[in-house]
Short mmCIF file of C-alpha atoms in Angstrom, two decimals:
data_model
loop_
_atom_site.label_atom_id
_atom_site.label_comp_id
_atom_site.label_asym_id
_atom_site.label_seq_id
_atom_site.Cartn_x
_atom_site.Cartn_y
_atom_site.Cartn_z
CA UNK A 1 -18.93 62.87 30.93
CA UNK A 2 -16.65 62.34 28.01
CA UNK A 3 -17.37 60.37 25.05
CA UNK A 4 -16.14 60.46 21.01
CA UNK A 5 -18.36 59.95 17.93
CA UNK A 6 -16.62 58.68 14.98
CA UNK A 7 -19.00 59.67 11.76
CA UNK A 8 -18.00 56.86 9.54
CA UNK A 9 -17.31 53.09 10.26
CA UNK A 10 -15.91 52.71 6.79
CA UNK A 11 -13.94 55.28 4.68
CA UNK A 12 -12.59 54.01 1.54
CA UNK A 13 -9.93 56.79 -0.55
CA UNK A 14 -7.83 55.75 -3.90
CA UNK A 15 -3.61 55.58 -3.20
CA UNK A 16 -2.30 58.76 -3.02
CA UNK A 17 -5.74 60.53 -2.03
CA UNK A 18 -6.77 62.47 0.82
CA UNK A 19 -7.68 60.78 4.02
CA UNK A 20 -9.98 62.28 6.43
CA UNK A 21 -11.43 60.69 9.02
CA UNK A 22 -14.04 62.74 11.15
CA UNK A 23 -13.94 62.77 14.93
CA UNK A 24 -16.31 64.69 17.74
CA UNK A 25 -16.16 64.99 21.62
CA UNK A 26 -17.92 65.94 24.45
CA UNK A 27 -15.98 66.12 27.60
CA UNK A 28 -17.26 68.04 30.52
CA UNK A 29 -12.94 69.64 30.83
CA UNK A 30 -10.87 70.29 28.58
CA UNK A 31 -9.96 67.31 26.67
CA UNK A 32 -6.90 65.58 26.16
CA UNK A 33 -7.54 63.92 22.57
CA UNK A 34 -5.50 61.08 20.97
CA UNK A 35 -6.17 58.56 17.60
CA UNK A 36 -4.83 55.35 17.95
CA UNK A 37 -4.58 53.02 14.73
CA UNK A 38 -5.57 49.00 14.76
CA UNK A 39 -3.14 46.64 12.05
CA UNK A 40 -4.83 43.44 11.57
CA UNK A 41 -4.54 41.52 14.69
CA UNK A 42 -2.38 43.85 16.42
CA UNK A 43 -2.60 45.98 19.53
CA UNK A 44 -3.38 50.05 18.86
CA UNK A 45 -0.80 52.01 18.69
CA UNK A 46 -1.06 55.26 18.70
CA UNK A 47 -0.87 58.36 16.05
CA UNK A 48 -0.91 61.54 17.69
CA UNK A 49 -2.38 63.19 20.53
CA UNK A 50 -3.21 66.45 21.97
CA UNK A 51 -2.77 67.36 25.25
CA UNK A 52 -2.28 71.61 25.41
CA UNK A 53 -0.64 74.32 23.73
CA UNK A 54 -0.70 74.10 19.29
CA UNK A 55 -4.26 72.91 17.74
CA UNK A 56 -2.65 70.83 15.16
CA UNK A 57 -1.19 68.16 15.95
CA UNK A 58 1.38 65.92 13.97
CA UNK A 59 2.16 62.65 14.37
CA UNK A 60 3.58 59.41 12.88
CA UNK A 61 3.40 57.95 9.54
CA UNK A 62 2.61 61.84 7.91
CA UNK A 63 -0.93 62.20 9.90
CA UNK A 64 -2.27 64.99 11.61
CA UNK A 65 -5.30 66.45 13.45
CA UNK A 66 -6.28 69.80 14.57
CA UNK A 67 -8.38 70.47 17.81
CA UNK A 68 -10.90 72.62 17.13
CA UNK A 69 -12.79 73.81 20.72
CA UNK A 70 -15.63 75.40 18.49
CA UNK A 71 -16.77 72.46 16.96
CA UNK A 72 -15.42 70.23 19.09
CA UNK A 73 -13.51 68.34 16.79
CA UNK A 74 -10.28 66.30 16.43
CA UNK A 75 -10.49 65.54 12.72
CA UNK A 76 -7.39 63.11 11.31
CA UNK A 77 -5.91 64.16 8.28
CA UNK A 78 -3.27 62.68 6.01
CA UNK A 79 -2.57 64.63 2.64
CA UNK A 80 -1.76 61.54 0.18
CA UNK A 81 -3.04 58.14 1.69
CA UNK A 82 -0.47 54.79 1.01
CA UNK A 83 -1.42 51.31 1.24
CA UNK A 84 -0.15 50.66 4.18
CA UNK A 85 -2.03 53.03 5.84
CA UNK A 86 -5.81 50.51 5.52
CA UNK A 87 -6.14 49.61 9.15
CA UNK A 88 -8.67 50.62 11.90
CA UNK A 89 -8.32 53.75 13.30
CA UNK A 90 -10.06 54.87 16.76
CA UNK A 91 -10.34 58.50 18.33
CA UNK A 92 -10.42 58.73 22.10
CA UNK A 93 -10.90 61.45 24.96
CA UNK A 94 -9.10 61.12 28.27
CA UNK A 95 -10.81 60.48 31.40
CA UNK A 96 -9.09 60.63 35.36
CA UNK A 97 -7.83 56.97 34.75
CA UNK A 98 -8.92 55.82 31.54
CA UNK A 99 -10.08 56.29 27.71
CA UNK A 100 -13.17 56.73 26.49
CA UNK A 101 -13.24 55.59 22.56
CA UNK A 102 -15.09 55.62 19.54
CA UNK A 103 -16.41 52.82 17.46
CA UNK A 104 -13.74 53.57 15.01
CA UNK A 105 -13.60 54.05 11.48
CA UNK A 106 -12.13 51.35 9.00
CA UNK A 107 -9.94 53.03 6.50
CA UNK A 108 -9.80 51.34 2.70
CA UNK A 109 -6.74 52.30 0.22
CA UNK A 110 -7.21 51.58 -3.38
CA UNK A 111 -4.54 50.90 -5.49
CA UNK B 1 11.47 48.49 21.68
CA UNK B 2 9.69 47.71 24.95
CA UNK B 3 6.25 46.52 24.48
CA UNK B 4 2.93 45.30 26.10
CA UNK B 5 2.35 41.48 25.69
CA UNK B 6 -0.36 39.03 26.28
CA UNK B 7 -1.15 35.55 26.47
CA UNK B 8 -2.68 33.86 25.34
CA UNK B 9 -3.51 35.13 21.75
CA UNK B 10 -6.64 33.42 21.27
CA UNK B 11 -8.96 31.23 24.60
CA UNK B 12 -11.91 29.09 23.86
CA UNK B 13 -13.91 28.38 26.92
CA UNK B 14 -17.52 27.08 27.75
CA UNK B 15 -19.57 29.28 29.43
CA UNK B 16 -19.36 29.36 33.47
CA UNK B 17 -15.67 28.88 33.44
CA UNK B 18 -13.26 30.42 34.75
CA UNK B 19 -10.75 32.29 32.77
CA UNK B 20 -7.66 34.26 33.48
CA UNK B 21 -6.12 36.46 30.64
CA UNK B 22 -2.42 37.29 31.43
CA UNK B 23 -0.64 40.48 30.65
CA UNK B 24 3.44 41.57 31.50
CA UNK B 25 3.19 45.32 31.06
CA UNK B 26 6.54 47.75 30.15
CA UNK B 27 8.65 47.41 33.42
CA UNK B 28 8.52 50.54 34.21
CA UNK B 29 5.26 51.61 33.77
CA UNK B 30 2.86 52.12 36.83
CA UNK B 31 -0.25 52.37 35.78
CA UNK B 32 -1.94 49.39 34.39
CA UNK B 33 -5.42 49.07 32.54
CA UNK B 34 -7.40 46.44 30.87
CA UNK B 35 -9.56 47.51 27.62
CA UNK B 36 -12.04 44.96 25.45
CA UNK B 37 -13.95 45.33 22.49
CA UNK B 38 -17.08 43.51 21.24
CA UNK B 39 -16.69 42.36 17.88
CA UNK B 40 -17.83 45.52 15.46
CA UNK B 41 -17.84 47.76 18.98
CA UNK B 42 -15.92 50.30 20.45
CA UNK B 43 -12.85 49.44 22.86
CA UNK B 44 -14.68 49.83 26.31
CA UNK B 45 -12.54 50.82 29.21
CA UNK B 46 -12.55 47.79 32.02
CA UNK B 47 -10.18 48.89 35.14
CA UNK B 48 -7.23 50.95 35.74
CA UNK B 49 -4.73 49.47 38.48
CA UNK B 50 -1.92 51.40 40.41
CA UNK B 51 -0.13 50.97 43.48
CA UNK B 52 -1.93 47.95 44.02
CA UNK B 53 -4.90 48.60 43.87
CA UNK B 54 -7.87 49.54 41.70
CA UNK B 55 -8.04 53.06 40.94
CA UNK B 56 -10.91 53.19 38.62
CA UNK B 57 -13.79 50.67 37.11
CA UNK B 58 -16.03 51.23 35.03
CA UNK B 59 -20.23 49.41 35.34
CA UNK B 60 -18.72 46.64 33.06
CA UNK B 61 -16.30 45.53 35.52
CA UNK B 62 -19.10 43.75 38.17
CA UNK B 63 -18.03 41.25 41.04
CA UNK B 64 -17.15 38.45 37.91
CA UNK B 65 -13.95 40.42 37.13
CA UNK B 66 -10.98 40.85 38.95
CA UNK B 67 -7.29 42.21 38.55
CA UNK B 68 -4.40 41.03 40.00
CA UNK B 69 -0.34 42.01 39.64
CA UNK B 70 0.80 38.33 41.70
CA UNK B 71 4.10 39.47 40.75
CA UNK B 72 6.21 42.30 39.78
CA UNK B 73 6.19 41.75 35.55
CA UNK B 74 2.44 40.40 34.95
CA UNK B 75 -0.69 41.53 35.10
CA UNK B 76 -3.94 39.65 35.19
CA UNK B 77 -7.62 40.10 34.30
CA UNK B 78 -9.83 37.02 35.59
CA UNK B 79 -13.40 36.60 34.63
CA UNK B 80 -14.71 33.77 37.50
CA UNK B 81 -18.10 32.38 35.71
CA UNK B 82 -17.61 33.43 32.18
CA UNK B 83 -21.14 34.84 30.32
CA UNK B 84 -21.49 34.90 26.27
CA UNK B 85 -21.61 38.39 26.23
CA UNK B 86 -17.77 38.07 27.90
CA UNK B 87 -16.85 36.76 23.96
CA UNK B 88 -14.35 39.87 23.24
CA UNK B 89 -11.09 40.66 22.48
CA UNK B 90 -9.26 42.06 25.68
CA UNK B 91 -6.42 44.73 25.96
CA UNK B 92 -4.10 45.27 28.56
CA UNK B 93 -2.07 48.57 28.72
CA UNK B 94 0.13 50.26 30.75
CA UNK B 95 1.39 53.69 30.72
CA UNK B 96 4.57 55.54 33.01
CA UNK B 97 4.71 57.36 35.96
CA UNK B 98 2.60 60.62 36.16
CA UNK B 99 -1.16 61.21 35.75
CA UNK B 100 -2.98 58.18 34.32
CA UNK B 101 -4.10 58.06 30.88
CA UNK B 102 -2.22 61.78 30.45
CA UNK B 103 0.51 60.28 29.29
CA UNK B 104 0.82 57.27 26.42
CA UNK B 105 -1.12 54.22 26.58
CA UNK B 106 0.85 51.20 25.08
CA UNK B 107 -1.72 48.55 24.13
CA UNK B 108 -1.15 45.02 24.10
CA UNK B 109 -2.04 43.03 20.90
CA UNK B 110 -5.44 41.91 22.38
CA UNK B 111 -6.46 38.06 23.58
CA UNK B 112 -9.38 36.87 21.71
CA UNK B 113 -11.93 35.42 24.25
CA UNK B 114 -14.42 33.02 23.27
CA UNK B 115 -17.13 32.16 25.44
CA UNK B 116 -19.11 28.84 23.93
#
């Protein structure tokens, strides 16, 4: 069965700090991975995701992850964080038909 | 940009109502799914739709739900006797031709349901 943990429901970094927001996986084949990020009272859109082929993965708005089968981990990375990045941010594993999320993690910029 | 909408935003109802939650999807996406997420849970995967037809539920999705495309834009999640525990926000998504959730999700901006 697949499933995520997300260590972390609230991560709180200063402007222009690094953001890291931890994510784990169990999935019984080898998993597609994607993060998806939450605005207030918007839909999720999402960041990145990987499906095969390079372990780190870039995606929009200067994030990244990196698959790593060995500790089965999709960590999300972004070197300097900006304001606009505080929003919700959610790791999920593909299933046959659906996703399979975690609780997400709330992300906190500080001027 | 095409997107994923939803209406209504926000639906107050007393419990043992009916409800129906609409969705129009990206037109050309085949694949349809409905999401929700209890306030401070995860997102919970409902139903996926395609060709039709119901392709995969999950043990949240019990005879009370049901999904409907009654035409060729929307897409519709109805919850016959609503429960409390139905309070959630609901996502619709729909993704393009190929395999399922192997290829992008676009989420909806969630309907708020409130069960009273």
């Amino acid at each position: 069965a697949q499933s995520v943990t997300q260590l972390g429901s609230h991560v709180s970094v200063s402007e222009g700090a690094l953001v890291l927001l931890r994510c784990n996986y169990s999935s019984s084949v080898p998993p597609y991975l994607f993060w998806y990020v939450q605005y207030p009272n918007q839909g999720l859109q999402l960041l990145l995701k990987y499906t095969t082929g390079a372990t780190l993965v870039k995606g929009i708005n200067g994030f990244e992850a990196e698959f790593k089968k060995s500790e089965t981990s999709f960590h999300l990375t972004k070197p300097s964080a900006h304001m606009s990045d505080a929003a919700e941010y959610f790791c999920a594993v593909s299933g046959a038909n659906n996703l399979f999320f975690g609780t997400g993690t709330r992300l906190t910029v500080i001027p | 940009e095409p997107e994923v909408t939803q209406t209504p935003s926000h639906q107050v109802t007393q419990m043992g109502q009916e409800v129906i939650l609409r969705c129009v999807p990206i037109s050309n996406h085949l694949y349809f799914y409905w999401y929700r997420q209890i306030l401070g849970q995860k997102v919970e995967f409902l139903v996926s739709f395609y060709n039709n037809e119901i392709s995969e539920k999950s043990e949240i999705f019990d005879d009370q739900f049901s999904v409907e495309r009654p035409d060729g834009s929307n897409f519709t999640l109805k919850i016959r006797s609503t429960k409390l525990e139905d309070s959630a926000m609901y996502f619709c998504a729909s993704s393009s031709p190929g395999k399922g959730s192997y290829n992008e999700q676009f989420f909806g901006p969630g309907t708020r349901l409130t069960v009273l």
